[in-house]
């Protein structure tokens, strides 16, 4: 190893920046990356000279857009979802002026803490690829299915805020998303490659598996051709849908049994992922269905779409997958937004149930709206009573309650939160610490389900319209078939009706 050689630079904003130039910790297609002496940040220098367009684009990302995203309510929580660059530097090295960006070091939970990959970054590919996941990854690093729902929420939230600011990632893929399935955490990286309105990064098309079909279809066209499709918010929407599908189902939505050109592998890839792209679970066109007998053992059972269909993701995610990979696959305007995904994922988390099989690898599954719920991953049927809270809301004061198409599945020691009981509170980065605290919890007590009121001043049992009964803090209300519980007196307070599934 070379001797340490500290280089000291002054960033364009006047900040003092240092890095160890003796050895690059990473060298990609675009940049060489070096640690600061204390390893609290890294400095990445572009290999190619950057033109004025690139400089202006970087300055806007680091200054204008960082302020727009992070210097507002919930900004600090939002910042955790990105590894956002903080400074621009120039380095005179071997007679060449190199432009570089400074970014914080990834948080420690995004590195493997044990096993064969100890110390390596948790790139998303390790957890989304069935081969890598089943063949190489240690079981104690995989996390649970509930954690992957949380990972997808974090990614969707980050992309939503980025798109709301007018930015596109340009290379949204598991290469540029770090995940921690043990904590349900995620972080978007490679932010210096963002597409700023009117300012495109150089030579970025995307990562195979995540490039939108219309980009692949026009990849050979000249940059000046008006028909050429380039990275945008709409192409990000395709990549986001692919990421979510892969993290929840551990397979790619477009890589099936179809062959478009048997004589030319490059042309086959271009067609199968571009002009001829077809959802592997298309309900009427089965041409791209995976051929199970041709799959490697490490691709199973996830590669068998009949055994583990995408419908196992529940009633809120299935329609979005249809929009992404059927309606919007070749019509970008029909693709779900990141906001659509975030909302559907949050509602899906409320449908989650712990599998009663202690050996189940996924540990959780989505309630399938049947009277006999079964874990799709291990086949274990749920046994016992299962309470469901069906939520109702009032659009305006004095209106009657309307069903909200939202439910909460109950399990022992599960918590009830403010965003469940008040339609004006949303589980996003703007939540205060007070709003994150549970307001109640559920228990199976002596064979009967109850909800304990922990801090709700206005909790009522309104099952009997003529006898509204208040449930004081510290007391409980039984969860029985048809029971009606009112979570407050304000117009934003929800009502729930209890349903009991018995098996």
Tab-separated table of C-alpha atoms in Angstrom:
chain	number	residue	atom	x	y	z
A	1	UNK	CA	0.000	0.000	0.000
A	2	UNK	CA	1.265	3.488	-0.832
A	3	UNK	CA	2.228	5.927	1.890
A	4	UNK	CA	-0.532	8.278	2.957
A	5	UNK	CA	-0.520	11.499	0.970
A	6	UNK	CA	-2.997	14.108	2.129
A	7	UNK	CA	-4.132	16.663	-0.437
A	8	UNK	CA	-5.733	19.877	0.811
A	9	UNK	CA	-8.097	21.828	-1.423
A	10	UNK	CA	-10.435	24.782	-1.123
A	11	UNK	CA	-13.931	23.997	-2.394
A	12	UNK	CA	-15.694	26.475	-4.670
A	13	UNK	CA	-17.724	27.682	-1.668
A	14	UNK	CA	-14.544	28.329	0.358
A	15	UNK	CA	-14.704	25.205	2.535
A	16	UNK	CA	-11.515	23.320	3.345
A	17	UNK	CA	-11.434	19.782	1.913
A	18	UNK	CA	-8.827	17.066	2.476
A	19	UNK	CA	-8.411	13.587	1.014
A	20	UNK	CA	-5.879	10.779	0.928
A	21	UNK	CA	-4.599	10.625	-2.664
A	22	UNK	CA	-2.339	7.617	-2.119
A	23	UNK	CA	-5.036	5.106	-3.082
A	24	UNK	CA	-8.463	5.361	-4.682
A	25	UNK	CA	-11.093	3.423	-2.717
A	26	UNK	CA	-13.208	3.062	-5.834
A	27	UNK	CA	-12.798	3.567	-9.568
A	28	UNK	CA	-15.901	3.467	-11.727
A	29	UNK	CA	-16.623	4.377	-15.302
A	30	UNK	CA	-17.059	8.040	-14.401
A	31	UNK	CA	-14.984	8.821	-11.279
A	32	UNK	CA	-12.072	7.918	-9.016
A	33	UNK	CA	-13.028	8.166	-5.336
A	34	UNK	CA	-10.828	8.917	-2.309
A	35	UNK	CA	-11.430	8.971	1.459
A	36	UNK	CA	-10.981	12.022	3.671
A	37	UNK	CA	-8.353	11.447	6.414
A	38	UNK	CA	-11.034	10.691	9.019
A	39	UNK	CA	-13.202	8.791	6.495
A	40	UNK	CA	-16.216	10.955	7.266
A	41	UNK	CA	-16.558	11.936	3.612
A	42	UNK	CA	-15.264	10.990	0.173
A	43	UNK	CA	-14.067	13.021	-2.794
A	44	UNK	CA	-14.808	11.732	-6.280
A	45	UNK	CA	-12.999	13.161	-9.320
A	46	UNK	CA	-14.412	12.846	-12.817
A	47	UNK	CA	-12.085	11.092	-15.203
A	48	UNK	CA	-13.180	13.178	-18.168
A	49	UNK	CA	-13.122	16.941	-18.338
A	50	UNK	CA	-16.520	18.404	-17.452
A	51	UNK	CA	-17.984	21.168	-19.606
A	52	UNK	CA	-19.833	24.262	-18.388
A	53	UNK	CA	-23.154	22.435	-18.626
A	54	UNK	CA	-21.915	19.789	-16.184
A	55	UNK	CA	-20.473	22.364	-13.800
A	56	UNK	CA	-23.709	24.325	-13.724
A	57	UNK	CA	-25.685	21.117	-13.241
A	58	UNK	CA	-23.543	20.104	-10.251
A	59	UNK	CA	-23.749	23.564	-8.701
A	60	UNK	CA	-27.546	23.480	-8.902
A	61	UNK	CA	-27.687	20.004	-7.343
A	62	UNK	CA	-25.411	20.932	-4.461
A	63	UNK	CA	-26.815	24.384	-3.775
A	64	UNK	CA	-30.266	25.142	-5.221
A	65	UNK	CA	-31.829	21.695	-4.990
A	66	UNK	CA	-30.245	20.711	-1.680
A	67	UNK	CA	-31.836	23.774	-0.092
A	68	UNK	CA	-35.153	23.072	-1.776
A	69	UNK	CA	-35.219	19.514	-0.451
A	70	UNK	CA	-33.569	19.654	2.941
A	71	UNK	CA	-34.054	23.150	4.359
A	72	UNK	CA	-37.721	22.671	5.176
A	73	UNK	CA	-39.992	20.644	7.425
A	74	UNK	CA	-38.790	17.051	7.555
A	75	UNK	CA	-35.611	17.921	5.692
A	76	UNK	CA	-33.261	16.113	8.052
A	77	UNK	CA	-35.279	12.908	7.821
A	78	UNK	CA	-35.358	13.237	4.038
A	79	UNK	CA	-31.598	13.801	3.887
A	80	UNK	CA	-31.062	10.306	5.357
A	81	UNK	CA	-32.588	8.808	2.211
A	82	UNK	CA	-29.821	10.256	0.014
A	83	UNK	CA	-26.055	10.408	-0.071
A	84	UNK	CA	-26.203	13.993	-1.332
A	85	UNK	CA	-23.008	15.748	-2.493
A	86	UNK	CA	-22.006	18.768	-0.444
A	87	UNK	CA	-19.139	20.552	-2.225
A	88	UNK	CA	-17.428	20.990	-5.588
A	89	UNK	CA	-13.624	20.972	-5.777
A	90	UNK	CA	-10.922	21.300	-8.423
A	91	UNK	CA	-7.611	19.435	-8.257
A	92	UNK	CA	-4.535	20.306	-10.315
A	93	UNK	CA	-2.989	16.879	-10.824
A	94	UNK	CA	-0.283	15.927	-13.325
A	95	UNK	CA	-0.945	19.028	-15.352
A	96	UNK	CA	-4.683	18.388	-15.562
A	97	UNK	CA	-7.504	20.184	-13.736
A	98	UNK	CA	-9.915	17.580	-12.383
A	99	UNK	CA	-13.402	18.469	-11.231
A	100	UNK	CA	-14.631	16.623	-8.169
A	101	UNK	CA	-17.563	16.391	-5.767
A	102	UNK	CA	-17.587	15.771	-2.021
A	103	UNK	CA	-20.176	13.509	-0.402
A	104	UNK	CA	-20.657	12.034	3.069
A	105	UNK	CA	-19.533	8.463	3.720
A	106	UNK	CA	-22.324	5.888	3.723
A	107	UNK	CA	-23.839	5.110	7.126
A	108	UNK	CA	-22.428	2.019	8.852
A	109	UNK	CA	-25.605	-0.070	8.488
A	110	UNK	CA	-25.109	-0.028	4.703
A	111	UNK	CA	-22.019	-2.222	5.063
A	112	UNK	CA	-22.062	-5.944	5.810
A	113	UNK	CA	-21.108	-6.391	9.462
A	114	UNK	CA	-20.301	-10.105	9.266
A	115	UNK	CA	-19.938	-13.070	6.947
A	116	UNK	CA	-18.008	-13.426	3.719
A	117	UNK	CA	-18.786	-9.842	2.644
A	118	UNK	CA	-17.884	-8.139	5.911
A	119	UNK	CA	-17.010	-4.495	5.259
A	120	UNK	CA	-18.474	-4.404	1.734
A	121	UNK	CA	-21.299	-2.093	0.683
A	122	UNK	CA	-24.822	-3.490	0.691
A	123	UNK	CA	-25.556	-2.905	-2.971
A	124	UNK	CA	-29.148	-3.693	-3.784
A	125	UNK	CA	-28.222	-6.457	-6.232
A	126	UNK	CA	-27.291	-8.812	-3.375
A	127	UNK	CA	-30.895	-8.780	-2.169
A	128	UNK	CA	-32.848	-8.506	-5.451
A	129	UNK	CA	-31.126	-11.171	-7.554
A	130	UNK	CA	-32.384	-14.710	-6.785
A	131	UNK	CA	-29.036	-16.252	-7.737
A	132	UNK	CA	-27.009	-13.995	-5.452
A	133	UNK	CA	-29.605	-14.087	-2.697
A	134	UNK	CA	-30.070	-17.868	-2.659
A	135	UNK	CA	-26.573	-19.017	-3.567
A	136	UNK	CA	-24.252	-16.539	-1.911
A	137	UNK	CA	-25.968	-14.367	0.712
A	138	UNK	CA	-26.005	-15.584	4.310
A	139	UNK	CA	-29.478	-16.108	5.803
A	140	UNK	CA	-28.795	-13.748	8.709
A	141	UNK	CA	-28.215	-10.886	6.231
A	142	UNK	CA	-31.409	-11.291	4.187
A	143	UNK	CA	-33.977	-9.654	6.458
A	144	UNK	CA	-37.727	-10.303	6.427
A	145	UNK	CA	-40.373	-9.568	3.807
A	146	UNK	CA	-41.791	-6.797	5.993
A	147	UNK	CA	-38.364	-5.160	5.973
A	148	UNK	CA	-38.346	-5.171	2.162
A	149	UNK	CA	-41.685	-3.366	2.158
A	150	UNK	CA	-40.052	-0.733	4.388
A	151	UNK	CA	-37.050	-0.572	2.020
A	152	UNK	CA	-39.407	0.048	-0.904
A	153	UNK	CA	-41.228	2.783	1.029
A	154	UNK	CA	-37.933	4.568	1.661
A	155	UNK	CA	-36.891	4.341	-1.989
A	156	UNK	CA	-40.305	5.531	-3.214
A	157	UNK	CA	-40.277	8.442	-0.775
A	158	UNK	CA	-36.823	9.565	-1.890
A	159	UNK	CA	-37.751	9.321	-5.569
A	160	UNK	CA	-41.048	11.134	-4.961
A	161	UNK	CA	-39.335	14.118	-3.354
A	162	UNK	CA	-36.647	14.151	-6.029
A	163	UNK	CA	-39.252	14.149	-8.801
A	164	UNK	CA	-41.322	16.807	-7.035
A	165	UNK	CA	-38.259	19.054	-7.261
A	166	UNK	CA	-38.076	18.425	-11.014
A	167	UNK	CA	-35.061	16.118	-10.797
A	168	UNK	CA	-34.572	12.670	-12.330
A	169	UNK	CA	-31.922	10.201	-11.222
A	170	UNK	CA	-30.894	9.027	-14.732
A	171	UNK	CA	-29.472	5.728	-13.402
A	172	UNK	CA	-31.922	4.475	-10.795
A	173	UNK	CA	-30.947	0.852	-10.209
A	174	UNK	CA	-29.844	-1.544	-7.503
A	175	UNK	CA	-26.287	-0.372	-8.300
A	176	UNK	CA	-27.191	3.095	-7.076
A	177	UNK	CA	-29.427	2.158	-4.163
A	178	UNK	CA	-27.949	0.926	-0.895
A	179	UNK	CA	-30.307	-1.154	1.230
A	180	UNK	CA	-30.308	-2.578	4.723
A	181	UNK	CA	-32.974	-5.296	4.932
A	182	UNK	CA	-32.156	-5.864	8.601
A	183	UNK	CA	-33.478	-2.384	9.442
A	184	UNK	CA	-35.738	-1.733	6.471
A	185	UNK	CA	-33.505	1.155	5.418
A	186	UNK	CA	-32.456	2.504	2.006
A	187	UNK	CA	-30.317	5.288	0.556
A	188	UNK	CA	-30.016	6.664	-2.997
A	189	UNK	CA	-26.454	7.305	-4.166
A	190	UNK	CA	-24.691	8.655	-7.276
A	191	UNK	CA	-26.607	11.901	-6.871
A	192	UNK	CA	-24.060	13.856	-8.926
A	193	UNK	CA	-25.563	12.133	-11.987
A	194	UNK	CA	-29.031	13.667	-11.553
A	195	UNK	CA	-30.840	15.139	-14.531
A	196	UNK	CA	-31.444	18.805	-13.724
A	197	UNK	CA	-34.132	20.388	-15.938
A	198	UNK	CA	-32.357	21.230	-19.191
A	199	UNK	CA	-29.033	19.900	-17.884
A	200	UNK	CA	-28.232	16.288	-18.690
A	201	UNK	CA	-25.283	14.313	-17.306
A	202	UNK	CA	-22.839	13.084	-19.939
A	203	UNK	CA	-23.100	9.607	-21.477
A	204	UNK	CA	-25.625	8.236	-18.972
A	205	UNK	CA	-28.218	5.840	-20.347
A	206	UNK	CA	-28.731	3.677	-17.268
A	207	UNK	CA	-27.956	0.226	-15.920
A	208	UNK	CA	-29.105	-2.906	-17.800
A	209	UNK	CA	-32.287	-4.340	-16.223
A	210	UNK	CA	-33.504	-0.834	-15.347
A	211	UNK	CA	-33.321	1.085	-18.630
A	212	UNK	CA	-36.806	2.006	-19.849
A	213	UNK	CA	-37.875	0.262	-23.094
A	214	UNK	CA	-38.202	3.539	-25.016
A	215	UNK	CA	-34.592	4.451	-24.164
A	216	UNK	CA	-33.272	1.111	-25.401
A	217	UNK	CA	-35.425	1.337	-28.489
A	218	UNK	CA	-33.841	4.665	-29.474
A	219	UNK	CA	-30.350	4.146	-28.060
A	220	UNK	CA	-28.745	4.058	-31.518
A	221	UNK	CA	-30.178	7.423	-32.564
A	222	UNK	CA	-27.981	10.511	-32.536
A	223	UNK	CA	-28.197	12.813	-29.530
A	224	UNK	CA	-29.632	15.517	-31.746
A	225	UNK	CA	-32.439	13.302	-33.057
A	226	UNK	CA	-35.751	14.557	-31.589
A	227	UNK	CA	-37.013	10.941	-31.466
A	228	UNK	CA	-34.238	9.850	-29.096
A	229	UNK	CA	-35.461	9.158	-25.558
A	230	UNK	CA	-33.176	10.184	-22.698
A	231	UNK	CA	-33.330	9.669	-18.922
A	232	UNK	CA	-36.233	11.535	-17.319
A	233	UNK	CA	-38.785	11.317	-14.529
A	234	UNK	CA	-40.802	8.929	-16.720
A	235	UNK	CA	-37.847	6.579	-17.210
A	236	UNK	CA	-37.195	6.761	-13.444
A	237	UNK	CA	-40.760	5.558	-12.913
A	238	UNK	CA	-40.005	2.438	-14.911
A	239	UNK	CA	-36.800	1.789	-12.951
A	240	UNK	CA	-38.586	2.345	-9.633
A	241	UNK	CA	-41.270	-0.208	-10.529
A	242	UNK	CA	-38.572	-2.726	-11.483
A	243	UNK	CA	-36.769	-2.152	-8.175
A	244	UNK	CA	-39.924	-2.657	-6.120
A	245	UNK	CA	-40.888	-5.790	-8.056
A	246	UNK	CA	-37.412	-7.256	-7.588
A	247	UNK	CA	-37.159	-6.480	-3.873
A	248	UNK	CA	-40.544	-8.051	-3.148
A	249	UNK	CA	-40.430	-11.003	-5.551
A	250	UNK	CA	-36.675	-11.556	-6.114
A	251	UNK	CA	-36.904	-11.783	-9.916
A	252	UNK	CA	-36.948	-9.405	-12.872
A	253	UNK	CA	-40.357	-8.471	-14.322
A	254	UNK	CA	-39.208	-8.608	-17.970
A	255	UNK	CA	-36.642	-11.428	-18.050
A	256	UNK	CA	-38.588	-14.552	-18.906
A	257	UNK	CA	-38.507	-17.322	-21.485
A	258	UNK	CA	-38.906	-15.165	-24.589
A	259	UNK	CA	-36.171	-15.058	-27.245
A	260	UNK	CA	-36.325	-12.206	-29.761
A	261	UNK	CA	-33.175	-12.908	-31.788
A	262	UNK	CA	-31.571	-16.337	-31.333
A	263	UNK	CA	-28.577	-15.476	-33.502
A	264	UNK	CA	-27.469	-12.175	-31.966
A	265	UNK	CA	-27.363	-11.913	-28.166
A	266	UNK	CA	-26.870	-8.135	-28.155
A	267	UNK	CA	-29.801	-7.632	-30.506
A	268	UNK	CA	-31.877	-10.094	-28.463
A	269	UNK	CA	-31.231	-8.054	-25.309
A	270	UNK	CA	-32.066	-4.805	-27.077
A	271	UNK	CA	-35.373	-6.173	-28.350
A	272	UNK	CA	-36.480	-8.180	-25.287
A	273	UNK	CA	-35.864	-5.261	-22.948
A	274	UNK	CA	-36.804	-2.582	-25.470
A	275	UNK	CA	-39.294	-2.654	-28.333
A	276	UNK	CA	-40.581	-6.189	-27.619
A	277	UNK	CA	-40.474	-5.989	-23.789
A	278	UNK	CA	-43.247	-8.050	-22.185
A	279	UNK	CA	-44.249	-8.547	-18.542
A	280	UNK	CA	-43.435	-12.108	-17.469
A	281	UNK	CA	-46.795	-12.275	-15.651
A	282	UNK	CA	-48.912	-10.715	-18.386
A	283	UNK	CA	-52.432	-12.109	-17.856
A	284	UNK	CA	-53.186	-12.841	-21.537
A	285	UNK	CA	-49.837	-12.987	-23.339
A	286	UNK	CA	-47.786	-15.836	-21.862
A	287	UNK	CA	-44.973	-15.683	-24.432
A	288	UNK	CA	-42.470	-14.392	-21.861
A	289	UNK	CA	-43.422	-16.702	-18.988
A	290	UNK	CA	-40.322	-18.199	-17.357
A	291	UNK	CA	-39.799	-21.841	-18.311
A	292	UNK	CA	-39.337	-23.437	-14.899
A	293	UNK	CA	-37.459	-26.485	-16.187
A	294	UNK	CA	-34.842	-24.161	-17.699
A	295	UNK	CA	-34.184	-22.282	-14.461
A	296	UNK	CA	-31.227	-23.001	-12.217
A	297	UNK	CA	-32.005	-24.372	-8.771
A	298	UNK	CA	-30.864	-21.106	-7.182
A	299	UNK	CA	-33.527	-19.222	-9.144
A	300	UNK	CA	-36.279	-21.202	-7.437
A	301	UNK	CA	-38.825	-20.943	-5.971
A	302	UNK	CA	-38.852	-17.206	-6.799
A	303	UNK	CA	-38.518	-17.785	-10.549
A	304	UNK	CA	-41.725	-19.828	-10.684
A	305	UNK	CA	-44.392	-17.166	-11.265
A	306	UNK	CA	-47.195	-19.699	-10.916
A	307	UNK	CA	-46.035	-20.732	-7.458
A	308	UNK	CA	-45.254	-17.182	-6.259
A	309	UNK	CA	-47.351	-14.806	-8.421
A	310	UNK	CA	-47.119	-11.043	-8.058
A	311	UNK	CA	-50.657	-11.020	-6.642
A	312	UNK	CA	-49.138	-12.093	-3.299
A	313	UNK	CA	-48.093	-8.444	-2.906
A	314	UNK	CA	-51.708	-7.585	-2.147
A	315	UNK	CA	-54.611	-5.544	-3.502
A	316	UNK	CA	-52.848	-2.168	-3.466
A	317	UNK	CA	-49.616	-3.146	-5.232
A	318	UNK	CA	-51.005	-5.524	-7.865
A	319	UNK	CA	-52.801	-2.712	-9.807
A	320	UNK	CA	-49.630	-0.607	-9.798
A	321	UNK	CA	-47.579	-3.470	-11.216
A	322	UNK	CA	-50.240	-3.793	-13.939
A	323	UNK	CA	-49.914	-0.094	-14.745
A	324	UNK	CA	-46.121	-0.246	-14.757
A	325	UNK	CA	-45.579	-3.436	-16.757
A	326	UNK	CA	-48.732	-3.732	-18.864
A	327	UNK	CA	-50.351	-0.315	-19.458
A	328	UNK	CA	-47.214	1.786	-19.010
A	329	UNK	CA	-44.457	-0.501	-20.246
A	330	UNK	CA	-44.576	1.068	-23.711
A	331	UNK	CA	-46.623	4.145	-22.782
A	332	UNK	CA	-44.560	6.115	-20.235
A	333	UNK	CA	-47.441	8.490	-19.455
A	334	UNK	CA	-49.362	5.623	-17.811
A	335	UNK	CA	-46.639	4.593	-15.364
A	336	UNK	CA	-47.381	4.945	-11.622
A	337	UNK	CA	-45.671	7.824	-9.858
A	338	UNK	CA	-43.390	7.415	-6.870
A	339	UNK	CA	-46.175	8.942	-4.778
A	340	UNK	CA	-48.541	6.185	-5.969
A	341	UNK	CA	-46.040	3.562	-4.880
A	342	UNK	CA	-45.372	5.130	-1.474
A	343	UNK	CA	-49.080	5.316	-0.621
A	344	UNK	CA	-49.775	1.761	-1.807
A	345	UNK	CA	-46.782	0.357	0.078
A	346	UNK	CA	-47.840	2.052	3.320
A	347	UNK	CA	-51.357	0.628	2.971
A	348	UNK	CA	-49.840	-2.779	2.220
A	349	UNK	CA	-47.817	-2.705	5.437
A	350	UNK	CA	-51.136	-2.372	7.290
A	351	UNK	CA	-52.252	-5.678	5.712
A	352	UNK	CA	-49.197	-7.596	6.854
A	353	UNK	CA	-49.427	-10.673	9.075
A	354	UNK	CA	-46.707	-12.667	10.846
A	355	UNK	CA	-46.468	-16.215	9.516
A	356	UNK	CA	-47.243	-18.772	12.224
A	357	UNK	CA	-44.509	-21.067	10.893
A	358	UNK	CA	-41.298	-20.239	12.816
A	359	UNK	CA	-39.248	-21.755	9.981
A	360	UNK	CA	-40.734	-19.483	7.298
A	361	UNK	CA	-37.878	-17.550	5.697
A	362	UNK	CA	-39.940	-14.474	4.857
A	363	UNK	CA	-41.678	-14.344	8.295
A	364	UNK	CA	-44.521	-12.097	7.035
A	365	UNK	CA	-47.170	-12.115	4.324
A	366	UNK	CA	-49.993	-9.903	3.059
A	367	UNK	CA	-53.518	-10.854	4.135
A	368	UNK	CA	-55.220	-11.989	0.937
A	369	UNK	CA	-58.793	-10.941	1.785
A	370	UNK	CA	-59.963	-14.534	2.123
A	371	UNK	CA	-61.568	-16.287	5.069
A	372	UNK	CA	-58.649	-18.726	5.151
A	373	UNK	CA	-55.403	-16.742	4.855
A	374	UNK	CA	-52.324	-18.758	3.886
A	375	UNK	CA	-48.684	-17.664	3.814
A	376	UNK	CA	-47.748	-17.845	0.098
A	377	UNK	CA	-44.082	-18.344	0.890
A	378	UNK	CA	-44.294	-21.510	2.996
A	379	UNK	CA	-47.933	-22.582	2.613
A	380	UNK	CA	-48.802	-22.321	6.308
A	381	UNK	CA	-52.485	-21.570	6.928
A	382	UNK	CA	-53.372	-19.034	9.601
A	383	UNK	CA	-55.171	-20.623	12.555
A	384	UNK	CA	-57.285	-18.710	15.047
A	385	UNK	CA	-59.276	-15.489	15.096
A	386	UNK	CA	-57.934	-12.603	13.040
A	387	UNK	CA	-59.331	-9.095	13.667
A	388	UNK	CA	-59.468	-6.610	10.805
A	389	UNK	CA	-60.065	-2.880	11.296
A	390	UNK	CA	-61.907	-1.351	8.330
A	391	UNK	CA	-61.414	2.426	8.292
A	392	UNK	CA	-64.020	5.078	7.490
A	393	UNK	CA	-63.661	8.850	7.178
A	394	UNK	CA	-65.745	12.009	6.769
A	395	UNK	CA	-64.932	14.140	3.699
A	396	UNK	CA	-66.423	17.241	5.353
A	397	UNK	CA	-68.047	18.223	8.667
A	398	UNK	CA	-71.549	16.790	9.099
A	399	UNK	CA	-70.960	14.237	6.303
A	400	UNK	CA	-71.633	10.598	7.039
A	401	UNK	CA	-68.673	8.234	7.283
A	402	UNK	CA	-67.456	6.612	4.061
A	403	UNK	CA	-65.310	3.523	3.616
A	404	UNK	CA	-61.722	4.554	2.875
A	405	UNK	CA	-60.531	1.365	1.155
A	406	UNK	CA	-57.965	1.009	3.929
A	407	UNK	CA	-57.611	-1.713	6.533
A	408	UNK	CA	-55.390	-2.652	9.417
A	409	UNK	CA	-54.693	-6.299	10.104
A	410	UNK	CA	-54.224	-6.986	13.803
A	411	UNK	CA	-51.566	-9.169	15.391
A	412	UNK	CA	-50.470	-9.521	19.007
A	413	UNK	CA	-48.541	-6.545	20.417
A	414	UNK	CA	-49.049	-4.567	17.225
A	415	UNK	CA	-49.197	-0.780	17.648
A	416	UNK	CA	-51.816	1.725	16.533
A	417	UNK	CA	-50.441	5.109	15.396
A	418	UNK	CA	-51.768	8.603	14.841
A	419	UNK	CA	-51.770	8.173	11.068
A	420	UNK	CA	-54.251	5.330	11.540
A	421	UNK	CA	-56.717	7.370	13.557
A	422	UNK	CA	-56.432	10.807	11.886
A	423	UNK	CA	-56.689	11.234	8.103
A	424	UNK	CA	-54.715	14.498	8.222
A	425	UNK	CA	-51.582	12.807	9.598
A	426	UNK	CA	-49.411	10.954	7.099
A	427	UNK	CA	-46.489	8.566	7.771
A	428	UNK	CA	-43.812	10.453	5.875
A	429	UNK	CA	-40.583	12.319	6.581
A	430	UNK	CA	-42.531	15.221	8.126
A	431	UNK	CA	-43.732	13.183	11.098
A	432	UNK	CA	-42.746	14.674	14.439
A	433	UNK	CA	-41.352	12.515	17.232
A	434	UNK	CA	-44.674	12.896	19.040
A	435	UNK	CA	-46.594	11.633	16.013
A	436	UNK	CA	-44.353	8.574	15.782
A	437	UNK	CA	-45.363	7.321	19.236
A	438	UNK	CA	-48.030	4.591	19.417
A	439	UNK	CA	-51.450	5.699	20.652
A	440	UNK	CA	-52.653	2.169	21.345
A	441	UNK	CA	-51.733	-1.489	21.028
A	442	UNK	CA	-53.452	-4.788	20.363
A	443	UNK	CA	-53.320	-7.951	22.457
A	444	UNK	CA	-54.787	-11.431	22.542
A	445	UNK	CA	-55.882	-11.444	26.191
A	446	UNK	CA	-57.309	-14.669	27.635
A	447	UNK	CA	-58.374	-15.774	24.184
A	448	UNK	CA	-60.020	-12.462	23.245
A	449	UNK	CA	-58.626	-9.583	21.193
A	450	UNK	CA	-58.487	-6.106	22.769
A	451	UNK	CA	-57.237	-2.613	21.911
A	452	UNK	CA	-55.627	-0.780	24.824
A	453	UNK	CA	-55.890	3.008	24.801
A	454	UNK	CA	-52.446	4.422	25.598
A	455	UNK	CA	-52.917	8.159	25.042
A	456	UNK	CA	-56.128	8.886	23.103
A	457	UNK	CA	-58.250	11.479	24.932
A	458	UNK	CA	-61.297	10.855	22.755
A	459	UNK	CA	-61.683	7.126	22.116
A	460	UNK	CA	-65.250	5.862	21.928
A	461	UNK	CA	-67.107	2.608	21.444
A	462	UNK	CA	-70.057	3.661	19.254
A	463	UNK	CA	-71.404	0.201	18.450
A	464	UNK	CA	-74.669	1.223	20.082
A	465	UNK	CA	-75.724	4.481	18.421
A	466	UNK	CA	-77.833	5.397	21.466
A	467	UNK	CA	-75.061	4.724	23.977
A	468	UNK	CA	-71.717	6.297	23.006
A	469	UNK	CA	-69.185	4.865	25.473
A	470	UNK	CA	-65.847	6.580	26.127
A	471	UNK	CA	-62.753	4.377	26.608
A	472	UNK	CA	-60.406	6.136	29.075
A	473	UNK	CA	-56.619	6.078	28.730
A	474	UNK	CA	-55.297	2.825	30.144
A	475	UNK	CA	-58.556	0.966	29.492
A	476	UNK	CA	-59.361	-1.398	26.643
A	477	UNK	CA	-62.099	-2.017	24.118
A	478	UNK	CA	-62.827	-5.565	22.902
A	479	UNK	CA	-62.424	-6.361	19.215
A	480	UNK	CA	-65.540	-8.295	18.286
A	481	UNK	CA	-67.432	-8.712	15.030
A	482	UNK	CA	-69.162	-5.500	13.969
A	483	UNK	CA	-67.832	-3.346	16.826
A	484	UNK	CA	-67.532	0.337	15.892
A	485	UNK	CA	-64.711	2.403	17.373
A	486	UNK	CA	-64.458	6.192	16.950
A	487	UNK	CA	-60.958	7.631	17.305
A	488	UNK	CA	-61.895	11.218	18.121
A	489	UNK	CA	-64.421	13.988	17.716
A	490	UNK	CA	-62.713	16.135	15.081
A	491	UNK	CA	-63.698	15.960	11.401
A	492	UNK	CA	-60.355	14.295	10.594
A	493	UNK	CA	-60.873	11.484	13.130
A	494	UNK	CA	-61.521	8.072	11.666
A	495	UNK	CA	-64.072	5.422	12.539
A	496	UNK	CA	-63.277	1.722	12.310
A	497	UNK	CA	-65.571	-1.263	12.043
A	498	UNK	CA	-64.136	-4.540	13.322
A	499	UNK	CA	-64.338	-7.682	11.224
A	500	UNK	CA	-63.316	-11.089	12.545
A	501	UNK	CA	-61.903	-13.834	10.328
A	502	UNK	CA	-62.119	-17.250	11.996
A	503	UNK	CA	-60.121	-20.236	10.832
